[in-house]
Coordinates of C-alpha atoms and ligand atoms in Angstrom, one line a residue:
X1 CA -83.1 -153.7 -106.3
X2 CA -79.4 -153.1 -105.3
X3 CA -80.4 -153.2 -101.6
X4 CA -82.5 -156.4 -101.9
X5 CA -80.6 -158.8 -99.6
X6 CA -81.1 -161.8 -101.9
X7 CA -79.6 -160.0 -104.9
X8 CA -76.8 -158.4 -102.9
X9 CA -75.9 -161.8 -101.4
X10 CA -76.1 -163.5 -104.8
X11 CA -73.8 -160.9 -106.4
X12 CA -71.3 -161.2 -103.5
X13 CA -71.2 -165.0 -103.7
X14 CA -70.9 -164.9 -107.4
X15 CA -67.8 -162.7 -107.1
X16 CA -66.3 -164.7 -104.3
X17 CA -66.7 -167.9 -106.3
X18 CA -65.2 -166.2 -109.4
X19 CA -62.2 -165.2 -107.3
X20 CA -61.8 -168.7 -106.0
X21 CA -61.9 -170.1 -109.5
X22 CA -59.1 -167.9 -110.7
X23 CA -56.6 -170.6 -110.1
X24 CA -58.5 -173.4 -111.9
X25 CA -56.8 -175.1 -114.8
X26 CA -59.2 -175.1 -117.8
X27 CA -57.7 -178.3 -119.2
X28 CA -58.5 -180.1 -115.9
X29 CA -62.1 -179.0 -116.1
X30 CA -62.5 -180.8 -119.5
X31 CA -61.3 -184.0 -117.8
X32 CA -63.4 -183.6 -114.7
X33 CA -66.5 -182.6 -116.5
X34 CA -67.3 -184.9 -119.4
X35 CA -70.4 -182.8 -120.4
X36 CA -68.4 -179.6 -120.4
X37 CA -68.4 -179.1 -124.1
X38 CA -72.1 -179.8 -124.6
X39 CA -73.0 -177.5 -121.7
X40 CA -70.7 -174.6 -122.6
X41 CA -71.1 -174.6 -126.4
X42 CA -74.2 -173.5 -128.3
X43 CA -75.6 -173.2 -131.8
X44 CA -77.6 -170.0 -131.9
X45 CA -79.1 -168.2 -134.9
X46 CA -76.7 -169.9 -137.2
X47 CA -73.6 -169.1 -135.1
X48 CA -71.5 -171.6 -133.1
X49 CA -70.2 -170.4 -129.7
X50 CA -67.6 -172.1 -127.6
X51 CA -67.7 -170.7 -124.1
X52 CA -65.9 -173.6 -122.5
X53 CA -62.3 -172.2 -122.5
X54 CA -62.9 -170.2 -119.3
X55 CA -62.0 -170.8 -115.6
X56 CA -65.6 -171.6 -114.8
X57 CA -66.4 -175.0 -113.2
X58 CA -69.8 -176.3 -114.0
X59 CA -70.4 -176.6 -110.3
X60 CA -70.6 -172.8 -110.3
X61 CA -73.9 -172.9 -112.3
X62 CA -76.1 -172.7 -109.2
X63 CA -74.4 -169.4 -108.3
X64 CA -74.9 -168.2 -111.8
X65 CA -78.5 -169.2 -111.7
X66 CA -79.0 -167.4 -108.4
X67 CA -77.6 -164.2 -109.8
X68 CA -79.8 -164.4 -112.9
X69 CA -82.9 -165.0 -110.7
X70 CA -82.3 -162.4 -108.0
X71 CA -81.2 -159.7 -110.5
X72 CA -84.6 -160.3 -112.2
X73 CA -82.7 -160.3 -115.5
X74 CA -85.5 -162.1 -117.4
X75 CA -88.2 -159.7 -116.1
X76 CA -86.1 -156.8 -117.3
X77 CA -85.5 -158.4 -120.6
X78 CA -89.2 -159.0 -121.0
X79 CA -89.9 -155.4 -120.1
X80 CA -87.6 -154.3 -122.8
X81 CA -89.3 -156.5 -125.4
X82 CA -92.6 -155.2 -124.2
X83 CA -91.5 -151.6 -124.9
X84 CA -91.7 -150.5 -121.3
X85 CA -89.8 -147.5 -119.9
X86 CA -86.6 -149.2 -118.7
X87 CA -84.2 -146.3 -119.3
X88 CA -85.4 -144.5 -116.1
X89 CA -82.9 -141.6 -116.1
X90 CA -84.2 -140.5 -119.6
X91 CA -87.8 -141.7 -119.0
X92 CA -87.6 -143.8 -122.2
X93 CA -88.4 -147.2 -123.5
X94 CA -85.6 -149.2 -125.1
X95 CA -87.2 -150.7 -128.1
X96 CA -84.6 -151.1 -130.9
X97 CA -85.7 -154.7 -131.1
X98 CA -89.0 -153.5 -132.6
X99 CA -87.0 -152.2 -135.6
X100 CA -86.1 -155.7 -136.7
X101 CA -89.4 -157.4 -136.0
X102 CA -90.9 -158.5 -139.3
X103 CA -93.7 -156.5 -141.0
X104 CA -97.1 -157.0 -139.3
X105 CA -95.7 -157.3 -135.8
X106 CA -98.1 -154.8 -134.3
X107 CA -95.8 -153.8 -131.4
X108 CA -96.5 -151.0 -129.0
X109 CA -94.8 -149.2 -126.2
X110 CA -95.9 -151.2 -123.2
X111 CA -99.4 -152.6 -122.6
X112 CA -102.0 -150.1 -124.1
X113 CA -99.1 -147.8 -125.1
X114 CA -98.5 -146.1 -128.4
X115 CA -98.4 -148.4 -131.4
X116 CA -95.0 -148.3 -133.2
X117 CA -95.0 -150.9 -135.9
X118 CA -96.9 -149.0 -138.6
X119 CA -94.5 -146.1 -138.4
X120 CA -91.4 -148.4 -138.4
X121 CA -92.7 -150.2 -141.5
X122 CA -93.6 -147.0 -143.2
X123 CA -90.1 -145.6 -142.8
X124 CA -88.6 -149.0 -143.7
X125 CA -90.6 -148.9 -147.0
X126 CA -89.5 -145.4 -147.7
X127 CA -85.8 -146.4 -147.1
X128 CA -86.3 -149.3 -149.5
X129 CA -87.8 -147.1 -152.2
X130 CA -85.2 -144.5 -151.8
X131 CA -82.3 -147.0 -151.9
X132 CA -83.8 -148.8 -155.0
X133 CA -84.3 -145.5 -156.9
X134 CA -80.8 -144.2 -156.1
X135 CA -79.2 -147.5 -156.9
X136 CA -81.1 -147.9 -160.2
X137 CA -80.5 -144.3 -161.2
X138 CA -84.2 -143.5 -161.2
X139 CA -83.5 -140.8 -158.7
X140 CA -80.5 -138.6 -159.8
X141 CA -78.6 -135.6 -158.8
X142 CA -80.0 -132.1 -159.5
X143 CA -78.3 -132.0 -162.9
X144 CA -79.3 -135.4 -163.9
X145 CA -76.1 -137.3 -163.0
X146 CA -76.3 -140.7 -161.5
X147 CA -75.5 -140.9 -157.8
X148 CA -72.4 -142.8 -157.1
X149 CA -71.4 -141.7 -153.6
X150 CA -73.2 -141.3 -150.3
X151 CA -71.6 -139.4 -147.5
X152 CA -72.9 -140.3 -144.0
X153 CA -72.5 -137.2 -141.8
X154 CA -72.8 -138.5 -138.3
X155 CA -70.8 -139.6 -135.2
X156 CA -71.0 -142.2 -132.5
X157 CA -74.0 -144.4 -133.0
X158 CA -74.9 -142.4 -136.0
X159 CA -71.7 -143.5 -137.7
X160 CA -70.2 -146.6 -136.2
X161 CA -73.0 -149.1 -137.0
X162 CA -73.5 -148.2 -140.7
X163 CA -69.7 -147.9 -141.1
X164 CA -69.1 -151.3 -139.7
X165 CA -72.0 -152.9 -141.7
X166 CA -71.0 -151.3 -145.0
X167 CA -67.4 -152.5 -144.4
X168 CA -68.3 -155.9 -143.2
X169 CA -70.7 -156.5 -146.1
X170 CA -68.6 -155.0 -148.8
X171 CA -68.7 -158.3 -150.7
X172 CA -72.4 -157.8 -151.1
X173 CA -72.1 -154.4 -152.6
X174 CA -72.5 -154.2 -156.4
X175 CA -70.5 -151.0 -156.5
X176 CA -73.4 -148.8 -157.7
X177 CA -73.1 -146.6 -154.6
X178 CA -70.0 -146.1 -152.4
X179 CA -70.3 -145.0 -148.8
X180 CA -68.0 -142.5 -147.1
X181 CA -68.3 -141.6 -143.4
X182 CA -67.7 -138.1 -142.1
X183 CA -67.6 -138.0 -138.3
X184 CA -64.7 -136.0 -137.0
X185 CA -65.0 -132.2 -136.8
X186 CA -61.4 -132.1 -137.9
X187 CA -61.6 -130.4 -141.3
X188 CA -59.0 -132.8 -142.6
X189 CA -61.7 -135.6 -142.5
X190 CA -63.9 -133.8 -145.0
X191 CA -60.9 -132.6 -147.0
X192 CA -59.9 -136.2 -147.6
X193 CA -63.4 -137.4 -148.4
X194 CA -64.5 -134.5 -150.6
X195 CA -61.2 -134.5 -152.6
X196 CA -62.4 -137.7 -154.3
X197 CA -66.0 -136.7 -154.9
X198 CA -68.1 -134.8 -157.5
X199 CA -71.1 -133.0 -155.9
X200 CA -73.2 -133.9 -158.9
X201 CA -72.8 -137.6 -158.2
X202 CA -73.0 -137.4 -154.4
X203 CA -75.7 -137.4 -151.8
X204 CA -75.2 -136.7 -148.1
X205 CA -77.1 -138.2 -145.2
X206 CA -77.1 -136.0 -142.2
X207 CA -77.5 -138.6 -139.4
X208 CA -78.1 -137.4 -135.9
X209 CA -80.6 -138.7 -133.5
X210 CA -80.7 -135.5 -131.4
X211 CA -79.8 -133.1 -134.3
X212 CA -77.9 -131.3 -131.6
X213 CA -74.5 -132.9 -131.9
X214 CA -72.0 -130.1 -132.6
X215 CA -69.6 -132.1 -134.8
X216 CA -72.4 -133.3 -137.0
X217 CA -74.0 -129.8 -137.2
X218 CA -70.7 -128.2 -138.3
X219 CA -69.8 -131.0 -140.7
X220 CA -73.3 -130.7 -142.2
X221 CA -72.8 -127.0 -142.8
X222 CA -69.5 -127.7 -144.5
X223 CA -71.0 -130.4 -146.7
X224 CA -73.9 -128.1 -147.7
X225 CA -71.4 -125.3 -148.5
X226 CA -69.5 -127.8 -150.7
X227 CA -72.6 -128.6 -152.6
X228 CA -73.4 -124.9 -153.0
X229 CA -69.9 -124.2 -154.3
X230 CA -70.3 -127.1 -156.7
X231 CA -73.2 -125.2 -158.3
X232 CA -76.1 -126.8 -156.6
X233 CA -78.7 -124.3 -155.8
X234 CA -80.7 -124.3 -152.5
X235 CA -83.9 -125.4 -154.2
X236 CA -82.0 -128.3 -155.7
X237 CA -80.5 -129.4 -152.4
X238 CA -83.3 -131.9 -151.8
X239 CA -81.7 -134.1 -154.5
X240 CA -78.5 -134.2 -152.6
X241 CA -79.2 -133.9 -148.9
X242 CA -81.4 -136.1 -146.7
X243 CA -81.6 -136.3 -142.9
X244 CA -82.1 -139.2 -140.5
X245 CA -83.1 -138.1 -137.0
X246 CA -85.4 -138.4 -134.0
X247 CA -85.7 -134.6 -134.1
X248 CA -87.4 -133.7 -137.4
X249 CA -88.0 -130.1 -136.2
X250 CA -84.3 -129.7 -135.9
X251 CA -83.8 -131.1 -139.4
X252 CA -86.5 -128.8 -140.8
X253 CA -84.8 -125.8 -139.2
X254 CA -81.7 -126.9 -141.2
X255 CA -83.7 -126.8 -144.3
X256 CA -84.8 -130.3 -144.9
X257 CA -88.5 -131.2 -145.5
X258 CA -90.7 -134.1 -144.7
X259 CA -89.9 -136.0 -147.8
X260 CA -86.1 -135.8 -147.2
X261 CA -86.3 -136.8 -143.5
X262 CA -86.2 -140.4 -142.5
X263 CA -87.3 -140.3 -138.9
X264 CA -86.8 -142.7 -135.9
X265 CA -87.9 -142.3 -132.3
X266 CA -86.2 -141.4 -129.1
X267 CA -86.7 -145.0 -127.8
X268 CA -83.9 -146.1 -130.1
X269 CA -80.6 -145.5 -128.4
X270 CA -77.9 -144.1 -130.6
X271 CA -75.6 -147.1 -130.2
X272 CA -78.5 -149.4 -130.9
X273 CA -79.7 -147.5 -134.0
X274 CA -78.2 -149.4 -136.9
X275 CA -81.5 -151.1 -137.5
X276 CA -83.4 -147.8 -137.9
X277 CA -83.1 -145.3 -140.7
X278 CA -79.5 -144.8 -139.4
X279 CA -78.9 -147.9 -141.5
X280 CA -79.8 -146.1 -144.8
X281 CA -76.2 -146.2 -146.1
X282 CA -76.3 -150.0 -145.7
X283 CA -79.4 -150.2 -147.8
X284 CA -77.8 -148.0 -150.4
X285 CA -74.6 -149.9 -150.6
X286 CA -75.8 -153.5 -150.4
X287 CA -79.4 -153.0 -151.4
X288 CA -82.5 -153.1 -149.4
X289 CA -82.8 -156.8 -149.5
X290 CA -79.5 -157.2 -147.8
X291 CA -80.5 -154.6 -145.2
X292 CA -83.7 -156.7 -144.6
X293 CA -81.6 -159.8 -144.2
X294 CA -79.5 -158.1 -141.6
X295 CA -82.6 -157.2 -139.7
X296 CA -83.9 -160.8 -140.0
X297 CA -80.6 -162.2 -138.6
X298 CA -80.8 -159.7 -135.7
X299 CA -84.4 -160.7 -135.1
X300 CA -83.4 -164.4 -135.0
X301 CA -81.0 -163.6 -132.2
X302 CA -83.7 -161.5 -130.4
X303 CA -85.9 -164.6 -130.4
X304 CA -83.2 -166.7 -129.0
X305 CA -82.4 -164.1 -126.3
X306 CA -86.1 -163.9 -125.4
X307 CA -86.9 -167.6 -125.5
X308 CA -83.9 -169.7 -124.5
X309 CA -83.5 -170.6 -120.8
X310 CA -80.7 -168.7 -119.2
X311 CA -78.3 -171.7 -119.2
X312 CA -78.6 -172.1 -123.0
X313 CA -78.9 -168.4 -123.7
X314 CA -75.8 -167.0 -125.5
X315 CA -76.1 -163.3 -124.6
X316 CA -76.8 -164.1 -120.9
X317 CA -73.9 -166.6 -120.7
X318 CA -71.6 -164.2 -122.3
X319 CA -72.6 -161.5 -119.9
X320 CA -72.1 -163.8 -116.9
X321 CA -68.7 -164.8 -118.3
X322 CA -67.6 -161.3 -118.7
X323 CA -68.5 -160.5 -115.0
X324 CA -66.9 -163.8 -113.9
X325 CA -63.6 -163.1 -115.7
X326 CA -63.4 -159.6 -114.1
X327 CA -63.0 -161.3 -110.7
X328 CA -61.5 -164.7 -111.6
X329 CA -58.7 -163.1 -113.6
X330 CA -58.7 -159.6 -112.3
X331 CA -59.1 -158.6 -115.9
X332 CA -60.3 -155.1 -116.8
X333 CA -60.4 -155.6 -120.5
X334 CA -61.8 -157.9 -123.2
X335 CA -60.1 -158.2 -126.6
X336 CA -62.2 -158.9 -129.6
X337 CA -60.2 -160.4 -132.5
X338 CA -62.1 -160.9 -135.7
X339 CA -60.3 -163.3 -138.1
X340 CA -61.9 -161.5 -140.9
X341 CA -60.6 -158.3 -142.4
X342 CA -64.2 -157.3 -143.2
X343 CA -64.9 -157.1 -139.4
X344 CA -61.9 -154.8 -138.8
X345 CA -64.2 -152.1 -137.4
X346 CA -66.0 -154.5 -135.1
X347 CA -63.9 -153.7 -132.0
X348 CA -64.5 -150.0 -132.5
X349 CA -68.2 -150.6 -132.8
X350 CA -68.2 -152.8 -129.7
X351 CA -66.3 -150.1 -127.8
X352 CA -69.2 -147.7 -128.1
X353 CA -71.8 -150.4 -127.6
X354 CA -70.4 -151.8 -124.4
X355 CA -68.4 -149.0 -122.9
X356 CA -71.0 -146.3 -123.5
X357 CA -73.7 -148.6 -122.2
X358 CA -71.9 -150.1 -119.1
X359 CA -69.1 -147.7 -118.4
X360 CA -71.1 -146.5 -115.4
X361 CA -70.2 -145.7 -111.8
X362 CA -73.6 -146.2 -110.0
X363 CA -76.3 -148.7 -109.7
X364 CA -79.8 -147.8 -110.9
X365 CA -80.6 -146.4 -107.4
X366 CA -77.6 -144.2 -107.5
X367 CA -75.4 -146.2 -105.1
X368 CA -71.8 -146.6 -106.2
X369 CA -70.6 -149.7 -108.0
X370 CA -68.1 -151.9 -106.1
X371 CA -66.3 -152.8 -109.3
X372 CA -66.2 -151.7 -113.0
X373 CA -69.3 -152.7 -114.8
X374 CA -67.7 -152.7 -118.2
X375 CA -64.4 -154.0 -119.3
X376 CA -62.3 -151.9 -121.7
X377 CA -63.0 -153.3 -125.1
X378 CA -60.3 -153.4 -127.7
X379 CA -58.9 -155.4 -130.6
X380 CA -57.7 -155.6 -134.1
X381 CA -58.2 -158.2 -136.8
X382 CA -56.2 -161.3 -136.9
X383 CA -53.7 -162.2 -138.1
X384 CA -52.3 -158.6 -138.0
X385 CA -52.9 -158.5 -134.3
X386 CA -50.7 -161.5 -133.7
X387 CA -47.8 -159.5 -134.9
X388 CA -48.4 -156.6 -132.5
X389 CA -50.0 -157.2 -129.1
X390 CA -50.4 -161.0 -128.9
X391 CA -47.0 -161.2 -127.2
X392 CA -48.7 -159.6 -124.2
X393 CA -51.8 -161.8 -124.4
X394 CA -49.6 -164.9 -124.2
X395 CA -46.9 -163.9 -121.7
X396 CA -47.9 -160.8 -119.7
X397 CA -48.8 -161.6 -116.1
X398 CA -52.0 -159.7 -116.7
X399 CA -54.5 -162.2 -118.2
X400 CA -57.1 -160.7 -120.6
X401 CA -59.9 -162.8 -122.1
X402 CA -60.3 -162.8 -125.8
X403 CA -63.2 -163.3 -128.2
X404 CA -62.1 -164.9 -131.4
X405 CA -64.6 -164.3 -134.3
X406 CA -64.0 -166.8 -137.0
X407 CA -65.8 -167.3 -140.4
X408 CA -66.0 -170.6 -142.2
X409 CA -64.0 -170.2 -145.5
X410 CA -65.9 -170.3 -148.8
X411 CA -63.2 -172.4 -150.3
X412 CA -61.3 -175.3 -148.7
X413 CA -58.6 -175.2 -151.3
X414 CA -55.3 -175.8 -149.5
X415 CA -53.7 -173.2 -151.8
X416 CA -56.1 -170.5 -150.6
X417 CA -55.0 -168.1 -147.9
X418 CA -58.4 -168.3 -146.2
X419 CA -57.3 -171.6 -144.6
X420 CA -54.2 -170.0 -143.3
X421 CA -56.3 -167.3 -141.7
X422 CA -58.7 -169.8 -140.1
X423 CA -55.8 -172.0 -138.9
X424 CA -54.3 -169.0 -137.1
X425 CA -57.6 -168.2 -135.4
X426 CA -57.8 -171.7 -134.1
X427 CA -54.1 -171.9 -133.2
X428 CA -54.1 -168.8 -131.1
X429 CA -57.0 -170.1 -128.9
X430 CA -55.1 -173.3 -128.5
X431 CA -51.8 -171.6 -127.7
X432 CA -53.5 -169.4 -125.1
X433 CA -55.1 -172.4 -123.5
X434 CA -52.2 -174.9 -123.5
X435 CA -49.3 -172.6 -123.5
X436 CA -45.9 -174.2 -123.1
X437 CA -45.5 -174.2 -119.4
X438 CA -42.7 -176.8 -119.1
X439 CA -40.1 -175.0 -121.1
X440 CA -36.9 -174.4 -119.0
X441 CA -36.0 -171.0 -120.4
X442 CA -38.4 -168.6 -118.6
X443 CA -38.3 -166.2 -121.6
X444 CA -39.7 -168.9 -123.8
X445 CA -42.2 -170.2 -121.4
X446 CA -46.0 -169.7 -122.0
X447 CA -48.1 -170.2 -118.9
X448 CA -51.2 -171.1 -120.9
X449 CA -54.6 -171.5 -119.1
X450 CA -55.6 -168.2 -120.7
X451 CA -59.4 -168.0 -121.4
X452 CA -61.0 -167.2 -124.7
X453 CA -64.3 -167.6 -126.5
X454 CA -64.8 -168.6 -130.1
X455 CA -67.7 -167.4 -132.2
X456 CA -67.9 -169.1 -135.6
X457 CA -70.0 -167.7 -138.4
X458 CA -70.9 -170.1 -141.2
X459 CA -70.7 -167.1 -143.6
X460 CA -70.2 -163.4 -143.3
X461 CA -73.4 -162.4 -144.9
X462 CA -76.0 -159.8 -143.9
X463 CA -78.1 -162.3 -141.9
X464 CA -75.3 -163.7 -139.8
X465 CA -73.8 -160.3 -139.4
X466 CA -77.1 -159.1 -138.0
X467 CA -77.2 -162.0 -135.6
X468 CA -73.7 -161.3 -134.4
X469 CA -74.3 -157.7 -133.6
X470 CA -77.6 -158.5 -131.9
X471 CA -75.7 -161.1 -129.8
X472 CA -73.4 -158.4 -128.5
X473 CA -76.2 -155.9 -128.0
X474 CA -78.0 -158.4 -125.7
X475 CA -74.8 -159.4 -123.9
X476 CA -74.4 -155.7 -123.1
X477 CA -77.9 -155.3 -121.9
X478 CA -77.8 -158.5 -119.9
X479 CA -74.6 -157.5 -118.2
X480 CA -76.2 -154.2 -117.2
X481 CA -79.2 -155.9 -115.7
X482 CA -77.1 -158.4 -113.8
X483 CA -75.2 -155.5 -112.3
X484 CA -78.4 -153.5 -111.8
X485 CA -77.2 -150.5 -113.8
X486 CA -78.8 -148.4 -116.5
X487 CA -77.1 -149.5 -119.7
X488 CA -79.2 -147.1 -121.9
X489 CA -78.2 -143.6 -120.8
X490 CA -74.8 -141.9 -121.3
X491 CA -74.6 -138.9 -119.0
X492 CA -70.8 -139.2 -118.9
X493 CA -70.5 -137.7 -122.4
X494 CA -72.2 -134.4 -121.6
X495 CA -69.6 -132.5 -119.5
X496 CA -66.9 -132.4 -122.1
X497 CA -69.4 -131.1 -124.7
X498 CA -70.3 -128.2 -122.4
X499 CA -66.7 -127.3 -121.6
X500 CA -65.7 -127.5 -125.3
X501 CA -68.2 -124.7 -126.0
X502 CA -66.4 -122.5 -123.5
X503 CA -63.0 -123.2 -125.0
X504 CA -64.2 -122.6 -128.5
X505 CA -65.3 -119.1 -127.4
X506 CA -61.9 -118.5 -125.8
X507 CA -60.0 -119.8 -128.8
X508 CA -62.1 -117.8 -131.2
X509 CA -61.6 -114.6 -129.2
X510 CA -65.3 -114.3 -128.3
X511 CA -64.4 -114.4 -124.6
X512 CA -61.3 -113.3 -122.8
X513 CA -59.1 -116.0 -121.1
X514 CA -58.2 -113.5 -118.4
X515 CA -61.8 -113.2 -117.4
X516 CA -62.7 -116.8 -117.3
X517 CA -61.8 -119.0 -114.3
X518 CA -59.3 -121.6 -115.6
X519 CA -57.1 -124.0 -113.7
X520 CA -53.4 -123.4 -114.0
X521 CA -52.9 -126.2 -116.5
X522 CA -55.6 -125.2 -118.9
X523 CA -54.8 -121.5 -118.5
X524 CA -51.1 -122.2 -119.5
X525 CA -52.3 -124.1 -122.5
X526 CA -54.4 -121.1 -123.7
X527 CA -51.4 -118.9 -123.1
X528 CA -49.2 -121.3 -125.1
X529 CA -51.7 -121.3 -128.0
X530 CA -52.1 -117.6 -128.1
X531 CA -48.3 -116.9 -127.9
Ligands
F6P601 O1 -71.9 -138.1 -127.3 C1 -72.4 -139.4 -127.3 C2 -73.6 -139.5 -128.2 O2 -74.7 -138.9 -127.7 C3 -73.9 -141.0 -128.6 O3 -74.6 -141.6 -127.6 C4 -74.5 -140.9 -129.9 O4 -74.5 -142.1 -130.6 C5 -73.7 -139.8 -130.5 O5 -73.4 -138.9 -129.5 C6 -74.3 -139.1 -131.7 O6 -75.5 -138.5 -131.3 P1 -76.5 -138.0 -132.3 O7 -77.0 -139.1 -133.2 O8 -77.7 -137.4 -131.5 O9 -75.9 -136.9 -133.2

């Protein structure tokens, strides 16, 4: 693929054109292109997207189209939706979209492959029942107390999705169950959470796709010991501990049984797993109907991604824009600024989604990338962010594109602070675009012409939240396909895990630092620690 001359040429031309566009003035493009707004804005799955405030002339569209076609993006997309093995380095399908297909979808892993829908629907039904029973108090703790708290013990994709969703959709929680998230192996994390909990009123979900993640395994042991010291006997643990995993054997070895394990399959990537049983905390906190709504919104975006032509396809356009900006602006980062406190965790979620997916160094054939495939993703909610790093967004010579996520306010009462929030989200996009280039004092001059995207949600409800996350998932996948990389493996996380095992043995005295080959810097650190 990488070596196909048409694709290689299309990618090179795309990059050259992007670099040439770096000097374009966006405001001039609006004047020169009367149809710019209609071509660069979209209504998709209830969301409104404005992609027009970028240094992209419409005359570049043939280059964009050539890259879409020669990269075979749409074939790869269709292969994903067909459940084919597209994660070659792990020999796996990438089929998280099957998790949000409605009941009765009858999907399978590739033509003639294993049918998956029945199992998905069965687990979904078990999740619904479990959530309803806990929320109603039909299912209680071992000593008959009502369950008020759920602790999700998981990290990375087994934490960030449900944490974001529970936080984002807090307005839909009736307070019957509160979620807590234990990820860090730092004992302080569990100390802080457990200090506020009563074991009799608490359940813990051990969430680990692999059931091999050290942090989760150690935290799970700590949580089980906490239940035990709270007087819950081993045979009562089933009322307080459940597991979510693609490795049920591992969970059974930990002591869970079939009826306390909610399974999912290895064709669900960790960072794409919110829609699986990994979303159980969401069903517990906002109720299973809310969870189903979230799946439905994500599915609506799936359909858009699958069906819309590339030039009206929001995830594909966002992926192309991201690549374009890297060359047009020389930018290596993308800021995501939600003007919604409820989406405060969105940047952290998108960091794993995009940087673990596309933070790669080689193409699918192993040849090195010419340029980074993923920008660094970062951000904080507005308006807080305006009072910290927006100075740099407006005046630093380094231009970084921004995604503004806005939500229509529920009340248009001028006395309400929500209008102030929204006004700021609009104002910052305008300030970045127009600047104040004509001011004499160079300290007070804003160059302007700084690109940004706006994504407007009509409401922050489970449905539109699902659509938003699915939009970014597909943007990430599309970018990987355009660059001919594998967005679905994550080999870069393995080395540190292995080395940590060695250091834990050294720190714990199980092996001798003098006998292990260490570089001078690391050896000095061990000496310092043991002094
Ligand atoms: O170390 C990275 C990673 O493998 C992520 O991809 C994953 O989401 C996370 O760890 C947690 O993995 P697991 O769900 O298997 O515990």
